[in-house]
GROMACS .gro file of N, CA and C in nm:
model
  429
    1MET      N    1  18.908   4.950  -1.479
    1MET     CA    2  18.965   5.047  -1.373
    1MET      C    3  18.833   5.140  -1.394
    2SER      N    4  18.742   5.160  -1.297
    2SER     CA    5  18.645   5.249  -1.285
    2SER      C    6  18.699   5.358  -1.227
    3THR      N    7  18.632   5.449  -1.242
    3THR     CA    8  18.650   5.631  -1.212
    3THR      C    9  18.585   5.690  -1.138
    4ILE      N   10  18.430   5.639  -1.149
    4ILE     CA   11  18.383   5.645  -1.013
    4ILE      C   12  18.392   5.589  -0.877
    5SER      N   13  18.369   5.681  -0.788
    5SER     CA   14  18.425   5.596  -0.637
    5SER      C   15  18.336   5.509  -0.593
    6LYS      N   16  18.451   5.420  -0.555
    6LYS     CA   17  18.352   5.383  -0.418
    6LYS      C   18  18.299   5.350  -0.333
    7PRO      N   19  18.158   5.275  -0.288
    7PRO     CA   20  18.098   5.335  -0.165
    7PRO      C   21  18.156   5.348  -0.077
    8GLU      N   22  18.314   5.338  -0.035
    8GLU     CA   23  18.384   5.382   0.077
    8GLU      C   24  18.432   5.487   0.076
    9VAL      N   25  18.436   5.571  -0.064
    9VAL     CA   26  18.476   5.697  -0.035
    9VAL      C   27  18.357   5.741  -0.075
   10PRO      N   28  18.308   5.873   0.058
   10PRO     CA   29  18.186   5.883   0.079
   10PRO      C   30  18.111   5.992   0.003
   11ALA      N   31  18.017   6.035  -0.068
   11ALA     CA   32  17.978   6.140  -0.144
   11ALA      C   33  17.944   6.242  -0.051
   12THR      N   34  18.023   6.348  -0.043
   12THR     CA   35  17.903   6.444   0.079
   12THR      C   36  17.895   6.587   0.004
   13ARG      N   37  17.825   6.655   0.088
   13ARG     CA   38  17.844   6.801   0.061
   13ARG      C   39  17.817   6.846  -0.062
   14GLY      N   40  17.758   6.721  -0.156
   14GLY     CA   41  17.755   6.740  -0.321
   14GLY      C   42  17.836   6.710  -0.412
   15LEU      N   43  17.961   6.682  -0.308
   15LEU     CA   44  18.082   6.630  -0.398
   15LEU      C   45  18.101   6.475  -0.387
   16GLN      N   46  18.164   6.393  -0.488
   16GLN     CA   47  18.177   6.295  -0.493
   16GLN      C   48  18.316   6.294  -0.560
   17LEU      N   49  18.403   6.167  -0.403
   17LEU     CA   50  18.570   6.173  -0.438
   17LEU      C   51  18.572   6.060  -0.526
   18LEU      N   52  18.652   6.077  -0.629
   18LEU     CA   53  18.707   5.997  -0.747
   18LEU      C   54  18.819   5.897  -0.657
   19GLN      N   55  18.785   5.783  -0.656
   19GLN     CA   56  18.912   5.735  -0.603
   19GLN      C   57  18.910   5.579  -0.695
   20PRO      N   58  18.992   5.563  -0.858
   20PRO     CA   59  18.984   5.458  -0.923
   20PRO      C   60  18.995   5.307  -0.838
   21SER      N   61  18.954   5.183  -0.842
   21SER     CA   62  18.993   5.070  -0.822
   21SER      C   63  19.087   5.057  -0.814
   22GLY      N   64  19.164   4.951  -0.673
   22GLY     CA   65  19.300   4.901  -0.684
   22GLY      C   66  19.413   5.062  -0.646
   23TRP      N   67  19.407   5.187  -0.636
   23TRP     CA   68  19.471   5.333  -0.611
   23TRP      C   69  19.434   5.326  -0.482
   24ARG      N   70  19.602   5.334  -0.436
   24ARG     CA   71  19.645   5.342  -0.282
   24ARG      C   72  19.560   5.493  -0.235
   25GLN      N   73  19.528   5.526  -0.117
   25GLN     CA   74  19.430   5.603  -0.088
   25GLN      C   75  19.533   5.719  -0.062
   26SER      N   76  19.517   5.822  -0.139
   26SER     CA   77  19.592   5.934  -0.133
   26SER      C   78  19.588   6.038   0.012
   27LYS      N   79  19.679   6.103   0.063
   27LYS     CA   80  19.678   6.167   0.190
   27LYS      C   81  19.685   6.307   0.164
   28GLY      N   82  19.603   6.384   0.244
   28GLY     CA   83  19.551   6.482   0.234
   28GLY      C   84  19.521   6.574   0.109
   29TYR      N   85  19.467   6.502   0.012
   29TYR     CA   86  19.419   6.543  -0.082
   29TYR      C   87  19.312   6.414  -0.163
   30ALA      N   88  19.251   6.476  -0.309
   30ALA     CA   89  19.209   6.375  -0.355
   30ALA      C   90  19.191   6.351  -0.510
   31ASN      N   91  19.213   6.233  -0.539
   31ASN     CA   92  19.242   6.230  -0.673
   31ASN      C   93  19.180   6.309  -0.741
   32GLY      N   94  19.038   6.289  -0.765
   32GLY     CA   95  18.964   6.339  -0.811
   32GLY      C   96  18.815   6.422  -0.721
   33VAL      N   97  18.751   6.504  -0.805
   33VAL     CA   98  18.608   6.490  -0.735
   33VAL      C   99  18.550   6.554  -0.841
   34MET      N  100  18.433   6.527  -0.828
   34MET     CA  101  18.306   6.535  -0.924
   34MET      C  102  18.202   6.613  -0.855
   35ALA      N  103  18.124   6.701  -0.912
   35ALA     CA  104  18.029   6.787  -0.868
   35ALA      C  105  17.939   6.874  -0.950
   36GLU      N  106  17.809   6.916  -0.874
   36GLU     CA  107  17.729   6.981  -1.030
   36GLU      C  108  17.692   7.082  -0.917
   37GLY      N  109  17.713   7.209  -0.977
   37GLY     CA  110  17.631   7.304  -0.944
   37GLY      C  111  17.712   7.426  -0.952
   38ARG      N  112  17.718   7.577  -0.887
   38ARG     CA  113  17.738   7.682  -0.911
   38ARG      C  114  17.908   7.674  -0.868
   39LEU      N  115  17.978   7.743  -0.971
   39LEU     CA  116  18.131   7.749  -0.929
   39LEU      C  117  18.166   7.876  -0.869
   40VAL      N  118  18.278   7.859  -0.779
   40VAL     CA  119  18.335   8.024  -0.739
   40VAL      C  120  18.476   7.948  -0.763
   41MET      N  121  18.549   8.054  -0.850
   41MET     CA  122  18.686   8.048  -0.862
   41MET      C  123  18.794   8.138  -0.789
   42THR      N  124  18.891   8.140  -0.717
   42THR     CA  125  18.976   8.262  -0.700
   42THR      C  126  19.095   8.251  -0.789
   43GLY      N  127  19.147   8.360  -0.807
   43GLY     CA  128  19.244   8.380  -0.890
   43GLY      C  129  19.331   8.359  -0.756
   44GLY      N  130  19.520   8.381  -0.800
   44GLY     CA  131  19.650   8.359  -0.740
   44GLY      C  132  19.622   8.417  -0.600
   45VAL      N  133  19.612   8.378  -0.475
   45VAL     CA  134  19.570   8.400  -0.356
   45VAL      C  135  19.693   8.393  -0.320
   46VAL      N  136  19.783   8.553  -0.233
   46VAL     CA  137  19.859   8.498  -0.147
   46VAL      C  138  19.852   8.559  -0.015
   47GLY      N  139  19.923   8.531   0.090
   47GLY     CA  140  19.936   8.516   0.233
   47GLY      C  141  19.956   8.669   0.288
   48TRP      N  142  19.909   8.773   0.200
   48TRP     CA  143  19.904   8.933   0.275
   48TRP      C  144  19.754   8.951   0.315
   49ASP      N  145  19.773   9.021   0.413
   49ASP     CA  146  19.658   9.080   0.515
   49ASP      C  147  19.569   9.229   0.441
   50VAL      N  148  19.473   9.282   0.501
   50VAL     CA  149  19.365   9.322   0.452
   50VAL      C  150  19.498   9.462   0.401
   51ALA      N  151  19.579   9.468   0.464
   51ALA     CA  152  19.656   9.614   0.441
   51ALA      C  153  19.779   9.585   0.369
   52GLY      N  154  19.745   9.467   0.293
   52GLY     CA  155  19.860   9.462   0.207
   52GLY      C  156  20.013   9.415   0.270
   53ARG      N  157  20.048   9.356   0.369
   53ARG     CA  158  20.165   9.302   0.436
   53ARG      C  159  20.143   9.161   0.486
   54PHE      N  160  20.223   9.067   0.382
   54PHE     CA  161  20.259   8.934   0.411
   54PHE      C  162  20.299   8.901   0.558
   55ALA      N  163  20.247   8.790   0.566
   55ALA     CA  164  20.269   8.728   0.705
   55ALA      C  165  20.390   8.655   0.722
   56ASP      N  166  20.454   8.650   0.865
   56ASP     CA  167  20.592   8.630   0.838
   56ASP      C  168  20.636   8.469   0.827
   57GLY      N  169  20.697   8.440   0.744
   57GLY     CA  170  20.728   8.267   0.720
   57GLY      C  171  20.633   8.202   0.649
   58PHE      N  172  20.702   8.095   0.604
   58PHE     CA  173  20.590   8.056   0.494
   58PHE      C  174  20.500   7.964   0.534
   59VAL      N  175  20.489   7.907   0.659
   59VAL     CA  176  20.369   7.835   0.717
   59VAL      C  177  20.276   7.968   0.785
   60ALA      N  178  20.331   8.074   0.821
   60ALA     CA  179  20.192   8.197   0.837
   60ALA      C  180  20.176   8.243   0.717
   61GLN      N  181  20.230   8.265   0.588
   61GLN     CA  182  20.182   8.291   0.461
   61GLN      C  183  20.059   8.197   0.436
   62VAL      N  184  20.095   8.032   0.451
   62VAL     CA  185  19.999   7.989   0.404
   62VAL      C  186  19.840   7.981   0.515
   63ARG      N  187  19.880   7.990   0.615
   63ARG     CA  188  19.735   8.031   0.714
   63ARG      C  189  19.683   8.158   0.642
   64GLN      N  190  19.795   8.258   0.617
   64GLN     CA  191  19.680   8.404   0.535
   64GLN      C  192  19.657   8.357   0.446
   65THR      N  193  19.693   8.272   0.348
   65THR     CA  194  19.645   8.243   0.217
   65THR      C  195  19.553   8.182   0.271
   66LEU      N  196  19.518   8.102   0.298
   66LEU     CA  197  19.398   7.981   0.330
   66LEU      C  198  19.263   8.119   0.365
   67GLU      N  199  19.278   8.160   0.481
   67GLU     CA  200  19.180   8.232   0.515
   67GLU      C  201  19.150   8.352   0.464
   68ASN      N  202  19.244   8.397   0.393
   68ASN     CA  203  19.209   8.472   0.223
   68ASN      C  204  19.119   8.408   0.143
   69ILE      N  205  19.161   8.291   0.129
   69ILE     CA  206  19.050   8.202   0.002
   69ILE      C  207  18.930   8.176   0.072
   70VAL      N  208  18.900   8.107   0.225
   70VAL     CA  209  18.773   8.126   0.265
   70VAL      C  210  18.732   8.262   0.252
   71ALA      N  211  18.762   8.381   0.274
   71ALA     CA  212  18.694   8.494   0.249
   71ALA      C  213  18.633   8.510   0.117
   72ILE      N  214  18.701   8.503  -0.008
   72ILE     CA  215  18.675   8.511  -0.151
   72ILE      C  216  18.580   8.397  -0.159
   73LEU      N  217  18.568   8.280  -0.049
   73LEU     CA  218  18.470   8.155  -0.103
   73LEU      C  219  18.358   8.241  -0.073
   74ALA      N  220  18.368   8.282   0.063
   74ALA     CA  221  18.222   8.369   0.150
   74ALA      C  222  18.135   8.434   0.088
   75GLU      N  223  18.229   8.524   0.031
   75GLU     CA  224  18.201   8.617  -0.063
   75GLU      C  225  18.063   8.576  -0.204
   76GLY      N  226  18.129   8.443  -0.237
   76GLY     CA  227  18.072   8.367  -0.328
   76GLY      C  228  17.943   8.295  -0.277
   77GLY      N  229  17.950   8.314  -0.139
   77GLY     CA  230  17.801   8.197  -0.135
   77GLY      C  231  17.863   8.028  -0.099
   78ALA      N  232  18.061   8.046  -0.075
   78ALA     CA  233  18.101   7.902  -0.110
   78ALA      C  234  18.140   7.905   0.058
   79ARG      N  235  18.159   7.751   0.086
   79ARG     CA  236  18.267   7.734   0.226
   79ARG      C  237  18.382   7.644   0.190
   80PRO      N  238  18.429   7.611   0.318
   80PRO     CA  239  18.569   7.536   0.265
   80PRO      C  240  18.522   7.393   0.182
   81ASP      N  241  18.395   7.365   0.261
   81ASP     CA  242  18.365   7.223   0.204
   81ASP      C  243  18.323   7.196   0.044
   82HIS      N  244  18.327   7.327   0.030
   82HIS     CA  245  18.280   7.316  -0.166
   82HIS      C  246  18.404   7.344  -0.242
   83LEU      N  247  18.501   7.331  -0.176
   83LEU     CA  248  18.627   7.306  -0.270
   83LEU      C  249  18.637   7.193  -0.283
   84VAL      N  250  18.661   7.202  -0.470
   84VAL     CA  251  18.680   7.088  -0.544
   84VAL      C  252  18.859   7.111  -0.579
   85ARG      N  253  18.884   7.218  -0.547
   85ARG     CA  254  19.055   7.188  -0.638
   85ARG      C  255  19.139   7.274  -0.580
   86LEU      N  256  19.254   7.269  -0.539
   86LEU     CA  257  19.344   7.382  -0.517
   86LEU      C  258  19.478   7.335  -0.597
   87THR      N  259  19.523   7.473  -0.635
   87THR     CA  260  19.646   7.456  -0.694
   87THR      C  261  19.739   7.509  -0.610
   88TRP      N  262  19.849   7.493  -0.593
   88TRP     CA  263  19.965   7.555  -0.479
   88TRP      C  264  20.075   7.563  -0.566
   89TYR      N  265  20.114   7.698  -0.565
   89TYR     CA  266  20.274   7.778  -0.629
   89TYR      C  267  20.378   7.836  -0.508
   90VAL      N  268  20.456   7.728  -0.497
   90VAL     CA  269  20.531   7.746  -0.436
   90VAL      C  270  20.662   7.823  -0.453
   91VAL      N  271  20.780   7.911  -0.426
   91VAL     CA  272  20.889   7.934  -0.432
   91VAL      C  273  21.005   7.844  -0.400
   92ASP      N  274  20.990   7.742  -0.328
   92ASP     CA  275  21.065   7.663  -0.263
   92ASP      C  276  21.011   7.558  -0.208
   93MET      N  277  21.037   7.431  -0.263
   93MET     CA  278  20.983   7.236  -0.246
   93MET      C  279  21.038   7.225  -0.151
   94ASP      N  280  21.165   7.220  -0.108
   94ASP     CA  281  21.198   7.232   0.031
   94ASP      C  282  21.140   7.274   0.171
   95GLU      N  283  21.142   7.396   0.144
   95GLU     CA  284  21.044   7.491   0.253
   95GLU      C  285  20.915   7.396   0.247
   96TYR      N  286  20.823   7.350   0.199
   96TYR     CA  287  20.700   7.320   0.148
   96TYR      C  288  20.737   7.164   0.219
   97LEU      N  289  20.792   7.076   0.160
   97LEU     CA  290  20.831   6.959   0.223
   97LEU      C  291  20.890   6.959   0.392
   98SER      N  292  20.979   7.030   0.444
   98SER     CA  293  20.990   7.073   0.540
   98SER      C  294  20.877   7.115   0.675
   99ASN      N  295  20.789   7.166   0.586
   99ASN     CA  296  20.694   7.216   0.681
   99ASN      C  297  20.548   7.134   0.697
  100LEU      N  298  20.558   6.993   0.675
  100LEU     CA  299  20.406   6.931   0.620
  100LEU      C  300  20.364   6.922   0.738
  101LYS      N  301  20.413   6.903   0.845
  101LYS     CA  302  20.351   6.873   0.982
  101LYS      C  303  20.247   7.003   1.009
  102ALA      N  304  20.339   7.099   1.013
  102ALA     CA  305  20.296   7.226   1.042
  102ALA      C  306  20.182   7.269   0.968
  103LEU      N  307  20.201   7.250   0.869
  103LEU     CA  308  20.109   7.293   0.697
  103LEU      C  309  19.971   7.223   0.719
  104GLY      N  310  19.995   7.085   0.763
  104GLY     CA  311  19.877   6.981   0.811
  104GLY      C  312  19.769   7.046   0.899
  105LYS      N  313  19.790   7.086   0.996
  105LYS     CA  314  19.780   7.158   1.123
  105LYS      C  315  19.700   7.292   1.069
  106VAL      N  316  19.766   7.417   1.025
  106VAL     CA  317  19.721   7.527   0.966
  106VAL      C  318  19.615   7.511   0.908
  107TYR      N  319  19.624   7.398   0.791
  107TYR     CA  320  19.515   7.390   0.706
  107TYR      C  321  19.375   7.312   0.734
  108ARG      N  322  19.406   7.240   0.850
  108ARG     CA  323  19.315   7.163   0.929
  108ARG      C  324  19.200   7.249   1.002
  109GLU      N  325  19.314   7.335   1.046
  109GLU     CA  326  19.267   7.466   1.154
  109GLU      C  327  19.151   7.555   1.028
  110VAL      N  328  19.206   7.603   0.911
  110VAL     CA  329  19.106   7.699   0.857
  110VAL      C  330  19.028   7.593   0.761
  111ILE      N  331  19.078   7.505   0.704
  111ILE     CA  332  19.009   7.472   0.629
  111ILE      C  333  18.895   7.318   0.625
  112GLY      N  334  18.944   7.293   0.713
  112GLY     CA  335  18.942   7.144   0.812
  112GLY      C  336  18.942   6.993   0.773
  113THR      N  337  18.879   6.914   0.802
  113THR     CA  338  18.910   6.813   0.731
  113THR      C  339  18.863   6.758   0.558
  114HIS      N  340  18.865   6.842   0.501
  114HIS     CA  341  18.763   6.818   0.357
  114HIS      C  342  18.926   6.851   0.261
  115PHE      N  343  18.951   6.768   0.234
  115PHE     CA  344  19.077   6.782   0.138
  115PHE      C  345  19.047   6.679  -0.038
  116PRO      N  346  18.997   6.860  -0.150
  116PRO     CA  347  19.021   6.852  -0.251
  116PRO      C  348  19.088   6.821  -0.382
  117SER      N  349  19.083   6.756  -0.469
  117SER     CA  350  19.202   6.779  -0.517
  117SER      C  351  19.301   6.817  -0.541
  118MET      N  352  19.416   6.842  -0.544
  118MET     CA  353  19.515   6.942  -0.525
  118MET      C  354  19.660   6.927  -0.665
  119ALA      N  355  19.729   7.040  -0.648
  119ALA     CA  356  19.839   6.995  -0.737
  119ALA      C  357  19.933   7.121  -0.685
  120LEU      N  358  20.092   7.091  -0.641
  120LEU     CA  359  20.188   7.135  -0.567
  120LEU      C  360  20.284   7.183  -0.699
  121VAL      N  361  20.368   7.284  -0.713
  121VAL     CA  362  20.440   7.336  -0.851
  121VAL      C  363  20.493   7.474  -0.775
  122GLN      N  364  20.672   7.397  -0.803
  122GLN     CA  365  20.734   7.496  -0.762
  122GLN      C  366  20.761   7.586  -0.883
  123ILE      N  367  20.776   7.728  -0.880
  123ILE     CA  368  20.772   7.807  -0.957
  123ILE      C  369  20.930   7.893  -0.897
  124VAL      N  370  21.004   7.935  -1.027
  124VAL     CA  371  21.111   8.024  -0.986
  124VAL      C  372  21.086   8.146  -0.913
  125ARG      N  373  20.922   8.230  -0.935
  125ARG     CA  374  20.955   8.323  -0.828
  125ARG      C  375  20.771   8.386  -0.837
  126LEU      N  376  20.721   8.477  -0.794
  126LEU     CA  377  20.585   8.501  -0.767
  126LEU      C  378  20.610   8.689  -0.837
  127VAL      N  379  20.443   8.714  -0.825
  127VAL     CA  380  20.521   8.865  -0.865
  127VAL      C  381  20.522   8.910  -0.781
  128GLU      N  382  20.458   8.902  -0.631
  128GLU     CA  383  20.500   8.996  -0.526
  128GLU      C  384  20.616   8.910  -0.455
  129PRO      N  385  20.760   9.001  -0.480
  129PRO     CA  386  20.864   8.968  -0.395
  129PRO      C  387  20.854   8.869  -0.260
  130SER      N  388  20.805   8.932  -0.160
  130SER     CA  389  20.782   8.878  -0.053
  130SER      C  390  20.682   8.757  -0.037
  131SER      N  391  20.616   8.725  -0.137
  131SER     CA  392  20.528   8.574  -0.148
  131SER      C  393  20.632   8.453  -0.185
  132ARG      N  394  20.594   8.375  -0.052
  132ARG     CA  395  20.614   8.241  -0.045
  132ARG      C  396  20.534   8.134  -0.146
  133VAL      N  397  20.433   8.182  -0.135
  133VAL     CA  398  20.285   8.051  -0.189
  133VAL      C  399  20.177   8.142  -0.236
  134GLU      N  400  20.133   8.079  -0.366
  134GLU     CA  401  20.034   8.140  -0.380
  134GLU      C  402  19.922   8.028  -0.405
  135ILE      N  403  19.813   8.046  -0.381
  135ILE     CA  404  19.683   7.925  -0.420
  135ILE      C  405  19.593   7.954  -0.497
  136GLU      N  406  19.572   7.883  -0.576
  136GLU     CA  407  19.411   7.904  -0.673
  136GLU      C  408  19.330   7.825  -0.637
  137ALA      N  409  19.184   7.839  -0.612
  137ALA     CA  410  19.120   7.747  -0.526
  137ALA      C  411  18.946   7.737  -0.658
  138THR      N  412  18.935   7.625  -0.635
  138THR     CA  413  18.820   7.598  -0.731
  138THR      C  414  18.703   7.511  -0.605
  139ALA      N  415  18.583   7.607  -0.620
  139ALA     CA  416  18.468   7.545  -0.531
  139ALA      C  417  18.323   7.528  -0.638
  140VAL      N  418  18.251   7.399  -0.579
  140VAL     CA  419  18.128   7.395  -0.674
  140VAL      C  420  18.034   7.430  -0.548
  141VAL      N  421  17.945   7.493  -0.555
  141VAL     CA  422  17.844   7.518  -0.436
  141VAL      C  423  17.740   7.451  -0.501
  142PRO      N  424  17.653   7.295  -0.419
  142PRO     CA  425  17.582   7.231  -0.488
  142PRO      C  426  17.408   7.286  -0.500
  143ARG      N  427  17.347   7.264  -0.602
  143ARG     CA  428  17.226   7.314  -0.612
  143ARG      C  429  17.138   7.275  -0.554
   0.00000   0.00000   0.00000
């Protein structure tokens, strides 16, 4: 089984999506991404605005979190299509699963149709009691 992407998995924006031969195509994320360039990483980003106010509701917090990630990436000279990994921490997996359609819409509106490798983890709680989601991001800006 090869770990290098097949020709049908395009290398775009300096990134190469890794799709092992015979594996089912993933939906909404990549199994792996290979990149070369300058790293831009965020800490755990939550869904509050510049005044520290949390958006109301899970989907609204995800939107604000993604917008915050885009702002941090821009500070490092990166764009959403440079993302190679997102790690999502949610306090309620059922809340995530019951909002998949709305989350997909928000994701595409903020990030676009670029889907890096992702992990999703349910945790007991986040440091900020009002936070429903926290996301860490890694981007690679091509040379």
